[in-house]
Amino acid sequence: MVQLRDVTNALAPVMDVQPILSDFVRLESILMGPRPDVPEELRHVHAEYANVMRDIRAKLANFLTNIMAVHNNLSTVLDAIDATAQPV
């Protein structure tokens, strides 16, 4: 049977969301960088796309922050349980 502690320990190395957000920002800058090849009549579409990308990044950051908080809270609870557990 998988122990909850094993799961939280396995997740710990991937809970650092900064690299994920950095990769997303880098992708966004590549996609949203200066685009002289975009015709003038399509620049409003390009600007709207930039707004959507910023919104997605903000939602991704919020989601990952919430996941980190759940992981940290779960680790704290498990630490407290371990500290009060009676040896069998």
CSV table of C-alpha atoms in Angstrom, one decimal:
chain,number,residue,atom,x,y,z
A,1,MET,CA,0.0,0.0,0.0
A,2,VAL,CA,1.3,3.5,-0.8
A,3,GLN,CA,1.8,5.7,2.2
A,4,LEU,CA,0.8,9.3,2.1
A,5,ARG,CA,4.2,10.3,3.4
A,6,ASP,CA,5.8,8.6,0.5
A,7,VAL,CA,3.7,10.5,-1.9
A,8,THR,CA,4.5,13.9,-0.3
A,9,ASN,CA,8.2,13.0,-0.2
A,10,ALA,CA,8.1,12.1,-3.9
A,11,LEU,CA,6.4,15.3,-4.8
A,12,ALA,CA,8.7,17.6,-2.9
A,13,PRO,CA,11.3,18.0,-5.6
A,14,VAL,CA,8.7,19.0,-8.2
A,15,MET,CA,6.9,21.5,-5.9
A,16,ASP,CA,9.2,24.3,-7.0
A,17,VAL,CA,7.0,26.1,-9.5
A,18,GLN,CA,9.5,28.8,-10.5
A,19,PRO,CA,11.1,26.8,-13.3
A,20,ILE,CA,7.7,26.0,-14.7
A,21,LEU,CA,6.7,29.7,-14.6
A,22,SER,CA,10.0,30.7,-16.1
A,23,ASP,CA,9.6,28.3,-19.0
A,24,PHE,CA,6.1,29.6,-19.6
A,25,VAL,CA,7.3,33.2,-19.5
A,26,ARG,CA,10.1,32.3,-22.0
A,27,LEU,CA,7.5,30.6,-24.3
A,28,GLU,CA,5.3,33.6,-24.0
A,29,SER,CA,8.1,36.0,-24.9
A,30,ILE,CA,9.0,33.9,-27.9
A,31,LEU,CA,5.4,33.9,-29.1
A,32,MET,CA,4.6,37.4,-28.1
A,33,GLY,CA,7.8,39.1,-29.0
A,34,PRO,CA,8.1,41.7,-31.7
A,35,ARG,CA,6.4,40.4,-34.8
A,36,PRO,CA,7.1,42.5,-37.9
A,37,ASP,CA,5.6,39.8,-40.0
A,38,VAL,CA,2.1,40.4,-38.6
A,39,PRO,CA,0.2,42.6,-41.0
A,40,GLU,CA,-1.2,45.9,-39.6
A,41,GLU,CA,-4.8,44.7,-39.9
A,42,LEU,CA,-4.1,41.6,-37.7
A,43,ARG,CA,-2.2,43.5,-34.9
A,44,HIS,CA,-5.4,43.7,-32.8
A,45,VAL,CA,-5.6,39.9,-33.0
A,46,HIS,CA,-2.0,39.6,-31.9
A,47,ALA,CA,-2.6,42.0,-29.0
A,48,GLU,CA,-5.7,39.9,-27.9
A,49,TYR,CA,-3.6,36.8,-28.1
A,50,ALA,CA,-1.0,38.5,-25.8
A,51,ASN,CA,-3.8,39.3,-23.3
A,52,VAL,CA,-5.0,35.7,-23.4
A,53,MET,CA,-1.4,34.4,-22.8
A,54,ARG,CA,-1.0,36.8,-19.8
A,55,ASP,CA,-4.3,35.5,-18.4
A,56,ILE,CA,-3.3,31.9,-18.8
A,57,ARG,CA,0.1,32.6,-17.1
A,58,ALA,CA,-1.7,34.3,-14.1
A,59,LYS,CA,-4.1,31.4,-13.8
A,60,LEU,CA,-1.2,28.9,-14.0
A,61,ALA,CA,0.7,30.7,-11.4
A,62,ASN,CA,-2.3,30.8,-9.1
A,63,PHE,CA,-3.0,27.1,-9.6
A,64,LEU,CA,0.6,26.1,-9.0
A,65,THR,CA,0.7,28.3,-5.9
A,66,ASN,CA,-2.4,26.5,-4.6
A,67,ILE,CA,-0.9,23.1,-5.3
A,68,MET,CA,2.2,24.1,-3.3
A,69,ALA,CA,0.1,25.3,-0.4
A,70,VAL,CA,-1.8,22.0,-0.3
A,71,HIS,CA,1.5,20.1,-0.4
A,72,ASN,CA,3.0,22.2,2.4
A,73,ASN,CA,-0.1,21.9,4.5
A,74,LEU,CA,-0.2,18.1,4.0
A,75,SER,CA,3.5,17.9,5.0
A,76,THR,CA,2.8,19.9,8.1
A,77,VAL,CA,-0.1,17.7,9.1
A,78,LEU,CA,2.0,14.5,8.5
A,79,ASP,CA,4.9,15.9,10.5
A,80,ALA,CA,2.5,16.6,13.4
A,81,ILE,CA,1.0,13.1,13.2
A,82,ASP,CA,4.5,11.6,13.2
A,83,ALA,CA,5.5,13.7,16.2
A,84,THR,CA,2.5,12.5,18.2
A,85,ALA,CA,2.5,8.9,17.0
A,86,GLN,CA,2.9,6.3,19.7
A,87,PRO,CA,5.3,3.5,18.9
A,88,VAL,CA,3.6,0.2,18.4
